[in-house]
Amino acid sequence: MTEKLKLGVFELTDCGGCALNLLFLYEKLFDLLEFYEIEEFHMATSLSGGGHYDVALVTGTVSTRRDLDLLKEARNRSEYLIALGTCATHGSVQGSVELPIKEKLKAVYGDEGNPMHALDPKPVVEYVAVDFALPGCPYNKREAFQALIDIAKGIEPVKKDYPVCIECKLNEYECVLVKKGLPCLGPITLGGCNAACIRSGLGCIGCRGPLPGEVNPASEYEILKSKGYDDEYIVRKFKTFARWEP
Amino acid sequence: MIIELREFTRVEGNGKAEIVIEDNEVKDVRLKIVEGPRFFELLTLGRHYYDVPDLEARICAICYLSHSVASVLGIERAFGVEVPEEIALLRELGLVGELIESHTLHLYLLVAPDVFGYPDAIRMATKHGELVKEAITIKAFGNRIRELIGGREIHGINVKPGGFGRYPTVEELERVEKESEALLRLAKRAVRLFASLEPYGAQAKHFVATDGYLWGEKIISDEEGAFDYTERIEERSLVYSFAKQSLYKGETFFVGSLARLLLKSEMLTPEAKRLFEEHREKLATGYVSYNNLAQAIELVYALEKANEIAKTLLDRGIEGENVPVEPKEGEGIGYVEAPRGVLIHHYRTDSDGKIAYSNIITPTALNHAMMEVSLLEEARKLYGEVDEQAMIHCLEETVRAFDPCISCSVHLVKL
């Protein structure tokens, strides 16, 4: 067997889910370890590499100067960098709070200024070039597994390019938007989650970010209006996970 | 002189500590939560109640369901909604699943490598493969329950005010009943392992928990009566940390498994109760490191409880009906025991059902001051006695015993 690839996992500011999701691969994690040596992954190991990484996974938003430094270091030291999860690709929920950082800090912490160097939360893709972006809050762990295996085999991982509705239809779920009038962002959201939320009989909340390309948010907006949702509700719903464009 | 502990490993989120040395003595310890602020309360302000639990779930991945349930309880209380036993039992089952998933992660994959002298569970697996395999099996079971109740392993949206999007089927519940029974034997082994360890860290003086085992109407302490958090818990901001600190009547206190066992042992399931009695003396010393042992006992509790709830639901049958929710102006607090301790979601709503005020206090924030005190005491004991590397290693273990969830701790607000 050829030498294993060196893998680094870097967590910026987030809920920890995107790092945790890797551990939720269970036995498949050991399949990954056939190809990769984990050099850095602070949630899971006390070892830290500090060297060169063949593949770096970066999760979370850049929310502090510490995050920014860590991101740049990860970028400089790695061959192939994956922005993993919607925080890293689109900013996700914490990126959607639309106030300048100073006002947010004042509301939360009082008047102490900004001694810890907080920044307005932005996705990784705003700061550095990434080789692959895999959204999802959380991302689909099977998709991440496949991407890592593809890279190890020298194949460029496949980017999804269809809406959640496709997977919803394949599963033969009832359309919750048309039939139940629930707010569902499935038509304008990037698929790949296997329509997880529609499986629960609830609407897609858009956690994988907007579908790139020929998407029609205006039509989605009209449908939601006709179902009785007001402007403010719809706009906030649209912008919850992706205030920043990829 | 300042000794810097690099960022903690094998904990969730980003934090570190500084030990201040003056005149060859440990003068102070500063626990620095360097994870960026996440502004969750600001995120939910003005939002329609229907979407709020799904957003709040994203505070934390390890305990997302605790956040969903606490959020739903706060909203339901604000609207005066009461749910029938079936819905309450299913929520409890979800929380039990989360306890299983979270405690297993902490005990087997984050703490056990210290016990056996490895940097992580993956390397530990070369010699202790059985233990790691056990961990994966138990953890996957906890996650399956989370998926069943919450809709996804992480950040599901199935828990809603008034009920659920989808209810579990008979077959799914039968599977929970069967598997929980099979896994109980493994959890008992974990109790033996963690009972054998010497204590470390500080001894907590006060304990706080919810008045029910996994959630409550109020919170309780080792002193008199049930109360609302606003009556006795105060928060303060720090210049060196993104997490605030909380004090109970001006003093440090502990929330988590150890607090739950010491305050609510009469609510435990039979085998867990027996194990608690067996180790009661040890646990009552209040050493924070016994939180590990307490978690192992709770793992037994959670497996017994999952079995009991599944049986009850199978006996009475699932109706699968939601309670209607009418938004109105109101105020409500949801108290839940997240795996690592008391979690508080406090809301005020307007007549359209939008959030007008929101305050969330997480267990890690409640424990923040106690963690700092614990590091200080430990550092004073060890400084000059052992070399710096050994001291740092022990201090990291002390932090780990709290099972801190740093991501959750960094967005507290009073508006």
XYZ file of C-alpha atoms in Angstrom:
661
model
C 0.000 0.000 0.000
C 1.224 3.493 -0.817
C 1.759 6.014 1.906
C -1.384 7.356 3.549
C -2.581 10.870 2.897
C -2.230 13.320 5.747
C -5.584 14.694 6.913
C -6.211 17.760 9.056
C -9.573 18.760 10.535
C -9.838 22.411 11.548
C -12.743 23.840 13.499
C -13.484 27.522 13.335
C -16.602 28.870 15.062
C -19.568 26.517 14.821
C -21.734 24.047 16.730
C -19.169 21.252 16.493
C -21.528 19.186 14.347
C -19.425 19.027 11.222
C -16.453 17.642 13.145
C -18.721 15.335 15.136
C -20.386 14.052 11.979
C -17.040 12.520 10.947
C -17.070 10.436 14.142
C -20.631 9.424 13.263
C -19.195 7.527 10.297
C -18.675 4.766 12.899
C -17.081 1.673 11.281
C -16.677 3.585 8.022
C -14.239 5.874 9.805
C -11.873 2.909 9.908
C -12.316 2.500 6.141
C -11.208 6.108 5.748
C -8.200 5.422 7.941
C -7.032 2.909 5.340
C -6.311 5.933 3.142
C -5.727 8.735 5.612
C -3.601 9.454 8.651
C -5.312 11.940 10.962
C -2.675 14.549 11.758
C -4.843 17.204 13.332
C -8.385 16.956 14.711
C -8.666 18.552 18.074
C -12.099 17.237 18.983
C -10.850 13.690 18.598
C -7.126 13.630 19.306
C -4.518 15.293 21.502
C -1.913 14.941 18.772
C -1.335 17.883 16.493
C 0.556 17.743 13.258
C 1.559 21.265 12.407
C 3.086 20.043 9.153
C 1.859 19.503 5.635
C -1.628 18.188 4.947
C -2.710 16.468 1.776
C -6.321 17.211 2.631
C -7.670 19.787 5.077
C -11.291 19.881 6.169
C -12.358 23.252 7.510
C -15.652 23.639 9.369
C -17.332 26.731 10.800
C -17.382 30.429 10.031
C -14.549 32.874 10.393
C -15.809 34.707 13.499
C -12.616 35.834 15.210
C -9.081 36.778 14.289
C -8.056 33.406 15.719
C -10.345 31.698 13.194
C -8.868 33.717 10.343
C -5.283 32.890 11.346
C -6.127 29.215 11.664
C -7.851 29.191 8.269
C -4.879 30.818 6.555
C -2.540 28.353 8.186
C -4.691 25.438 7.064
C -4.782 26.840 3.533
C -1.053 27.452 3.353
C -0.210 24.015 4.620
C -2.626 21.948 2.605
C -2.806 20.638 -0.915
C -6.557 20.217 -1.115
C -8.915 22.196 1.114
C -12.577 21.348 1.621
C -15.002 23.871 3.106
C -17.204 21.455 5.028
C -20.729 22.314 6.134
C -22.926 25.362 5.569
C -21.057 27.592 8.062
C -17.918 27.175 5.965
C -19.663 27.399 2.579
C -22.430 29.965 3.173
C -22.153 31.372 6.715
C -25.177 29.466 8.036
C -27.313 30.728 10.921
C -24.668 32.705 12.788
C -23.755 34.526 9.576
C -27.363 35.544 9.033
C -27.615 38.010 11.948
C -27.543 41.285 10.074
C -25.985 43.784 12.453
C -22.454 45.176 12.493
C -20.225 43.197 14.838
C -19.848 46.128 17.253
C -23.590 46.387 17.797
C -23.952 42.649 18.231
C -21.181 42.561 20.819
C -22.726 45.473 22.667
C -26.120 43.740 22.786
C -24.600 40.559 24.139
C -21.675 41.491 26.324
C -22.299 45.114 27.279
C -19.716 47.812 26.654
C -16.400 46.006 26.929
C -15.348 46.690 23.338
C -13.826 43.851 21.396
C -10.864 42.503 23.379
C -11.082 39.017 21.874
C -11.083 40.324 18.261
C -14.454 39.067 17.100
C -15.219 39.502 13.410
C -18.516 39.510 11.567
C -19.126 35.776 10.922
C -18.380 34.901 7.299
C -17.888 31.644 5.451
C -14.459 30.239 4.712
C -15.000 30.762 0.973
C -15.026 34.548 1.516
C -11.399 34.480 2.604
C -9.551 31.709 0.801
C -9.814 29.672 -2.386
C -11.251 26.239 -1.659
C -10.866 23.114 -3.749
C -14.248 21.713 -2.863
C -17.294 23.026 -1.014
C -19.669 20.595 0.649
C -22.634 22.331 2.294
C -25.224 21.010 4.731
C -26.181 21.808 8.301
C -24.961 19.255 8.908
C -23.545 17.911 5.633
C -24.546 14.409 4.578
C -21.871 12.162 6.063
C -22.109 9.646 3.206
C -21.410 12.438 0.747
C -18.353 13.548 2.746
C -17.111 9.976 2.980
C -17.437 9.522 -0.770
C -15.627 12.800 -1.469
C -12.698 11.769 0.727
C -12.480 8.336 -0.881
C -12.636 9.923 -4.361
C -9.789 12.298 -3.520
C -7.701 9.448 -2.131
C -8.191 7.615 -5.422
C -7.310 10.673 -7.460
C -10.846 11.352 -8.681
C -12.385 14.801 -8.410
C -15.501 14.468 -6.192
C -18.837 15.148 -7.853
C -20.712 18.353 -7.123
C -24.470 18.035 -6.677
C -26.514 20.212 -9.017
C -30.173 19.411 -8.375
C -32.772 20.632 -5.870
C -34.036 18.815 -2.766
C -37.294 18.160 -4.674
C -35.557 15.525 -6.819
C -34.670 13.383 -3.812
C -38.084 14.067 -2.299
C -39.774 12.712 -5.446
C -37.432 9.699 -5.611
C -38.495 8.845 -2.053
C -42.146 9.335 -3.060
C -42.822 11.709 -0.198
C -45.962 13.801 -0.331
C -45.248 17.414 -1.357
C -45.626 19.329 1.909
C -45.591 22.703 0.139
C -48.452 22.008 -2.249
C -50.465 19.497 -0.208
C -50.012 20.825 3.353
C -49.078 24.448 2.677
C -45.975 24.138 4.883
C -43.093 26.505 4.192
C -40.730 24.289 2.169
C -37.594 25.603 0.468
C -37.002 22.303 -1.338
C -37.450 23.751 -4.885
C -34.640 26.312 -4.444
C -32.296 24.401 -2.132
C -29.338 22.277 -3.219
C -30.113 18.567 -2.812
C -27.906 15.853 -1.336
C -29.584 15.381 2.047
C -31.997 12.766 0.714
C -34.871 15.110 1.660
C -34.299 14.462 5.367
C -36.784 17.028 6.677
C -39.577 16.132 4.269
C -39.212 12.572 5.561
C -40.503 14.017 8.866
C -43.474 15.514 7.024
C -42.032 18.999 7.483
C -40.743 21.584 5.037
C -37.127 21.953 3.893
C -35.502 24.791 5.853
C -32.827 25.391 3.235
C -29.817 24.258 5.264
C -27.758 23.265 2.199
C -27.945 26.740 0.735
C -29.453 27.979 -2.540
C -29.312 25.848 -5.643
C -26.762 27.464 -7.971
C -27.657 28.113 -11.603
C -31.148 28.363 -12.987
C -33.061 28.626 -9.772
C -36.303 30.527 -9.465
C -36.649 32.146 -6.035
C -39.278 34.566 -7.371
C -41.642 31.700 -8.090
C -41.005 30.149 -4.667
C -41.721 33.556 -3.160
C -45.053 33.763 -4.994
C -46.077 30.285 -3.873
C -45.311 31.067 -0.226
C -47.212 34.365 -0.519
C -50.213 32.503 -1.911
C -50.047 30.121 1.077
C -50.413 33.096 3.422
C -46.842 33.778 4.543
C -45.883 37.435 4.826
C -42.923 39.193 3.173
C -40.774 39.412 6.272
C -41.258 35.745 7.104
C -40.330 34.639 3.594
C -37.269 36.866 3.300
C -35.902 35.737 6.682
C -36.561 32.127 5.774
C -34.636 32.549 2.494
C -31.680 34.179 4.214
C -31.361 31.920 7.258
C -28.521 29.741 6.032
C -27.086 31.755 3.179
C -26.817 35.453 3.756
C -23.605 35.329 1.741
C -23.556 33.966 -1.770
C -21.160 31.074 -2.445
C 4.961 34.548 34.459
C 2.093 33.000 32.552
C 1.864 29.328 31.650
C -0.339 28.920 28.596
C -2.378 25.819 28.074
C -2.778 25.420 24.331
C -6.306 24.947 23.031
C -7.999 22.035 24.739
C -8.222 18.840 22.774
C -10.854 16.150 22.993
C -13.472 18.664 24.033
C -16.170 20.176 21.874
C -15.346 23.706 20.728
C -12.379 26.010 21.180
C -11.024 27.015 24.579
C -7.740 27.401 26.422
C -6.378 28.546 29.766
C -3.677 30.705 31.296
C -2.066 30.070 34.644
C -0.680 33.192 36.240
C 2.402 32.579 38.366
C 3.750 35.255 40.735
C 6.517 34.799 43.325
C 6.634 31.124 42.455
C 2.988 30.654 43.348
C -0.147 30.117 41.321
C -1.984 33.428 41.642
C -4.775 33.039 39.148
C -6.218 30.941 36.351
C -8.108 32.357 33.409
C -10.272 30.021 31.395
C -10.491 31.570 27.962
C -13.314 30.574 25.699
C -11.945 31.560 22.290
C -14.733 30.150 20.179
C -16.310 33.104 18.386
C -19.651 34.487 19.540
C -22.671 33.097 17.734
C -25.487 35.507 18.656
C -28.290 32.981 18.825
C -30.670 35.148 20.793
C -30.291 37.933 18.243
C -30.903 35.387 15.512
C -34.256 34.399 16.994
C -35.502 37.890 17.870
C -38.520 38.776 15.712
C -38.672 35.250 14.315
C -41.909 33.326 14.079
C -42.109 30.711 16.851
C -42.562 27.850 14.354
C -39.000 28.234 13.048
C -37.275 28.917 16.359
C -36.643 25.389 17.716
C -34.955 24.408 14.417
C -32.628 27.393 14.670
C -31.857 26.910 18.363
C -31.028 23.249 17.697
C -27.996 24.551 15.818
C -26.443 25.933 18.976
C -24.920 22.516 19.549
C -24.513 19.289 17.629
C -23.783 16.977 20.537
C -26.971 17.999 22.319
C -29.168 19.509 19.607
C -32.271 17.701 20.801
C -31.959 19.174 24.309
C -31.983 22.592 22.658
C -34.974 21.705 20.456
C -36.941 20.410 23.447
C -35.987 23.319 25.753
C -36.988 25.740 23.008
C -40.306 23.957 22.403
C -41.057 23.889 26.153
C -40.326 27.612 26.489
C -42.622 28.423 23.564
C -45.410 26.098 24.738
C -45.311 27.620 28.220
C -45.485 31.110 26.749
C -48.640 30.084 24.839
C -50.119 28.005 27.664
C -50.032 24.801 25.596
C -50.070 21.461 27.404
C -49.184 18.220 25.659
C -50.520 14.724 26.472
C -48.412 11.953 27.999
C -47.606 10.367 24.628
C -45.818 13.459 23.343
C -44.054 13.964 26.670
C -42.851 10.349 26.650
C -41.543 10.617 23.099
C -39.635 13.801 23.953
C -38.216 12.046 26.985
C -37.145 9.147 24.782
C -35.331 11.601 22.522
C -33.506 13.150 25.481
C -32.597 9.684 26.739
C -31.147 8.868 23.312
C -29.135 12.064 23.436
C -27.801 11.147 26.889
C -26.663 7.799 25.481
C -25.006 9.365 22.426
C -23.323 12.186 24.336
C -22.144 10.272 27.416
C -20.704 7.518 25.228
C -18.793 10.036 23.147
C -17.405 11.672 26.252
C -16.574 8.618 28.323
C -15.237 6.239 25.705
C -13.817 8.439 22.982
C -12.683 11.562 24.866
C -11.851 10.449 28.438
C -10.902 6.758 28.110
C -7.751 7.553 26.083
C -6.447 9.351 29.219
C -7.215 6.307 31.335
C -5.290 3.994 29.031
C -2.567 6.466 28.081
C -3.352 7.201 24.435
C -3.726 10.499 22.578
C -7.046 9.422 21.073
C -9.557 6.603 20.681
C -8.351 5.682 17.201
C -4.853 4.883 18.485
C -6.348 3.320 21.613
C -8.208 0.927 19.315
C -4.995 -0.904 18.428
C -4.921 -2.459 21.926
C -8.438 -1.834 23.198
C -10.387 -2.486 20.039
C -13.251 -4.130 21.927
C -13.851 -1.022 24.027
C -13.851 1.285 21.004
C -16.199 -1.080 19.194
C -18.524 -1.100 22.200
C -18.474 2.668 22.228
C -19.393 2.855 18.565
C -22.266 0.414 19.062
C -23.764 2.253 22.043
C -23.268 5.646 20.443
C -24.913 4.578 17.208
C -27.893 3.343 19.217
C -28.230 6.734 20.948
C -28.083 8.419 17.574
C -30.726 6.131 16.116
C -33.081 7.284 18.867
C -32.190 10.896 18.073
C -32.947 10.254 14.433
C -36.232 8.550 15.330
C -37.458 11.407 17.539
C -35.535 14.376 16.165
C -35.664 13.475 12.473
C -31.895 13.427 11.903
C -28.779 12.374 13.812
C -27.752 16.028 13.999
C -30.021 19.091 13.792
C -33.307 17.372 13.048
C -36.480 19.450 12.840
C -39.035 16.845 13.907
C -39.643 18.227 17.438
C -42.225 20.997 17.129
C -44.392 23.028 19.498
C -47.497 20.882 20.021
C -45.951 17.603 18.872
C -43.948 16.112 16.030
C -43.711 16.131 12.266
C -43.564 12.364 12.204
C -44.293 9.792 14.950
C -42.353 6.551 15.365
C -43.848 3.263 14.192
C -44.426 0.140 16.296
C -41.501 -1.618 14.573
C -39.166 1.262 15.364
C -40.168 1.247 19.029
C -39.784 -2.528 19.227
C -36.248 -2.124 17.963
C -35.498 0.442 20.687
C -36.888 -1.926 23.315
C -34.774 -4.848 22.115
C -31.498 -3.007 21.577
C -31.586 -1.078 24.850
C -31.830 -4.330 26.745
C -28.936 -5.856 24.855
C -26.623 -2.894 25.449
C -27.195 -2.607 29.196
C -24.476 -5.135 30.000
C -21.861 -3.005 28.206
C -22.816 0.127 30.110
C -22.347 -1.634 33.443
C -18.751 -2.362 32.462
C -18.188 1.373 31.961
C -19.286 1.998 35.551
C -16.616 -0.402 36.847
C -13.937 1.288 34.749
C -14.673 4.831 35.899
C -15.280 3.846 39.522
C -11.667 2.696 39.735
C -10.131 6.144 39.110
C -8.637 8.439 41.744
C -10.421 11.782 42.162
C -9.041 15.083 40.839
C -10.143 18.700 40.400
C -12.033 20.719 42.997
C -14.893 19.650 45.209
C -18.113 21.419 44.230
C -20.001 23.108 47.055
C -23.338 23.644 45.350
C -25.277 21.579 42.851
C -28.130 22.677 40.584
C -30.483 20.554 38.459
C -34.020 20.622 37.029
C -36.824 19.339 39.261
C -37.683 16.425 36.947
C -34.927 14.011 35.927
C -34.535 15.138 32.316
C -36.586 18.340 32.340
C -38.620 20.381 34.752
C -40.930 23.221 35.613
C -38.239 24.822 37.756
C -34.708 24.204 38.929
C -33.590 22.911 42.323
C -30.386 23.151 44.331
C -28.868 21.364 47.282
C -30.570 23.995 49.443
C -34.274 24.709 49.886
C -37.059 24.433 47.272
C -37.624 24.837 43.538
C -36.966 28.218 41.915
C -36.634 30.084 38.616
C -33.103 30.780 37.436
C -33.699 34.543 37.581
C -34.072 34.336 41.362
C -30.662 32.963 42.278
C -28.409 32.762 39.251
C -26.480 35.764 38.047
C -24.348 36.137 34.946
C -21.330 38.328 34.389
C -19.249 39.190 31.311
C -15.474 38.735 31.243
C -12.953 40.630 29.180
C -10.933 37.504 28.379
C -13.687 35.106 27.318
C -16.587 34.893 24.891
C -18.541 32.900 27.491
C -20.081 34.584 30.490
C -19.826 33.209 33.998
C -22.745 32.321 36.244
C -22.876 32.262 40.020
C -25.465 30.741 42.340
C -26.167 33.244 45.118
C -22.712 34.639 44.489
C -20.926 31.289 44.662
C -19.667 28.741 42.161
C -21.778 25.663 41.535
C -21.892 22.528 39.429
C -24.435 21.267 36.907
C -24.247 17.909 35.132
C -24.480 14.197 35.806
C -22.983 14.433 39.279
C -25.492 17.122 40.278
C -28.394 15.081 38.893
C -27.405 11.938 40.762
C -26.845 13.748 44.039
C -30.076 15.741 43.856
C -32.426 13.266 42.180
C -31.265 9.711 42.847
C -34.786 8.687 43.882
C -35.900 9.167 40.255
C -33.347 6.699 38.860
C -34.216 3.380 37.233
C -33.589 0.233 39.384
C -30.112 -0.819 38.236
C -28.838 2.752 38.013
C -30.142 3.388 41.527
C -28.365 0.307 42.834
C -25.098 1.465 41.227
C -25.571 4.952 42.629
C -26.029 3.541 46.155
C -22.921 1.408 45.685
C -20.843 4.493 44.858
C -22.798 7.102 46.805
C -20.037 7.845 49.322
C -17.509 8.560 46.606
C -19.875 10.693 44.559
C -20.965 12.699 47.613
C -17.408 14.017 48.073
C -18.298 16.284 45.135
C -14.996 15.988 43.237
C -15.706 17.226 39.740
C -13.843 14.257 38.260
C -16.556 11.958 39.617
C -18.751 13.459 36.943
C -17.231 10.748 34.726
C -18.433 8.002 37.067
C -21.817 9.728 37.350
C -22.104 9.748 33.549
C -21.364 6.028 33.421
C -24.163 5.381 35.940
C -26.452 7.597 33.875
C -25.626 5.541 30.804
C -27.153 2.579 32.639
C -30.117 4.790 33.585
C -30.600 5.913 30.000
C -30.601 2.391 28.587
C -33.066 1.201 31.231
C -35.228 4.268 30.648
C -35.237 3.864 26.849
C -36.442 0.314 27.383
C -39.117 1.386 29.856
C -40.468 4.200 27.636
C -40.542 1.973 24.549
C -42.470 -0.675 26.514
C -44.957 1.882 27.862
C -45.576 3.336 24.398
C -45.961 -0.101 22.837
C -48.471 -1.090 25.538
C -50.634 1.989 25.177
C -50.204 2.392 21.397
C -49.257 5.544 19.474
C -51.993 7.970 18.500
C -49.714 10.374 16.669
C -51.795 13.493 17.140
C -50.451 16.988 17.604
C -51.940 19.510 19.999
C -53.151 22.739 18.346
C -50.922 25.730 19.081
C -52.428 29.229 19.260
C -49.821 31.977 19.411
C -50.321 34.696 22.004
C -48.390 37.211 24.036
C -46.677 35.382 26.861
C -43.529 34.339 28.649
C -42.112 30.889 29.157
C -38.980 29.160 30.358
C -37.928 25.718 29.173
C -35.675 23.818 31.588
C -34.007 20.712 30.224
C -31.156 18.533 31.446
C -28.798 18.467 28.499
C -26.288 15.632 28.906
C -23.818 18.063 30.472
C -26.294 19.822 32.740
C -29.095 22.360 33.102
C -30.092 24.164 29.914
C -32.369 27.203 30.027
C -34.372 28.704 27.138
C -36.356 31.761 28.196
C -38.669 33.588 25.750
C -41.247 36.308 25.589
C -43.599 36.205 22.600
C -45.838 38.817 21.000
C -49.452 38.266 19.920
C -48.362 37.067 16.440
C -46.192 34.387 18.001
C -42.926 36.165 17.250
C -40.043 36.116 19.706
C -39.762 39.450 21.544
C -37.143 38.447 24.124
C -34.808 35.517 24.316
C -32.251 34.375 26.842
C -30.404 31.089 26.642
C -28.041 29.777 29.277
C -26.171 26.583 28.566
C -24.641 24.122 31.023
C -21.086 24.977 30.010
C -21.755 28.635 30.769
C -23.272 27.669 34.130
C -20.176 25.584 34.905
C -17.693 28.142 33.592
C -16.833 29.676 36.997
C -16.622 26.254 38.628
C -14.244 25.104 35.883
C -11.997 28.054 36.559
C -11.973 27.410 40.323
C -11.246 23.769 39.689
C -8.262 24.608 37.491
C -6.970 27.041 40.102
C -7.119 24.497 42.935
C -5.592 21.785 40.777
C -2.805 24.096 39.590
C -2.000 25.124 43.180
C -1.722 21.474 44.195
C 0.481 20.522 41.265
C 2.703 23.556 40.629
C 6.240 22.785 41.768
C 5.272 19.198 42.585
C 5.309 17.805 39.067
C 6.873 19.078 35.851
C 4.993 21.572 33.710
C 3.923 19.093 31.038
C 2.434 16.726 33.624
C 0.608 19.610 35.277
C -0.850 20.775 31.978
C -1.965 17.237 31.218
C -3.784 16.976 34.578
C -5.433 20.351 34.076
C -6.716 19.274 30.687
C -8.208 16.183 32.308
C -9.941 18.374 34.860
C -11.517 20.498 32.139
C -12.553 17.364 30.288
C -14.377 16.007 33.360
C -16.881 18.847 32.992
C -17.620 17.557 29.502
C -17.651 21.147 28.319
C -19.485 22.017 25.173
C -17.763 25.233 24.328
C -19.613 26.088 21.126
C -22.853 26.383 23.070
C -21.477 28.633 25.716
C -20.653 31.687 23.705
C -23.752 33.625 22.877
C -25.448 34.666 26.052
C -27.473 37.793 26.092
C -29.664 39.838 28.353
C -31.699 42.319 26.362
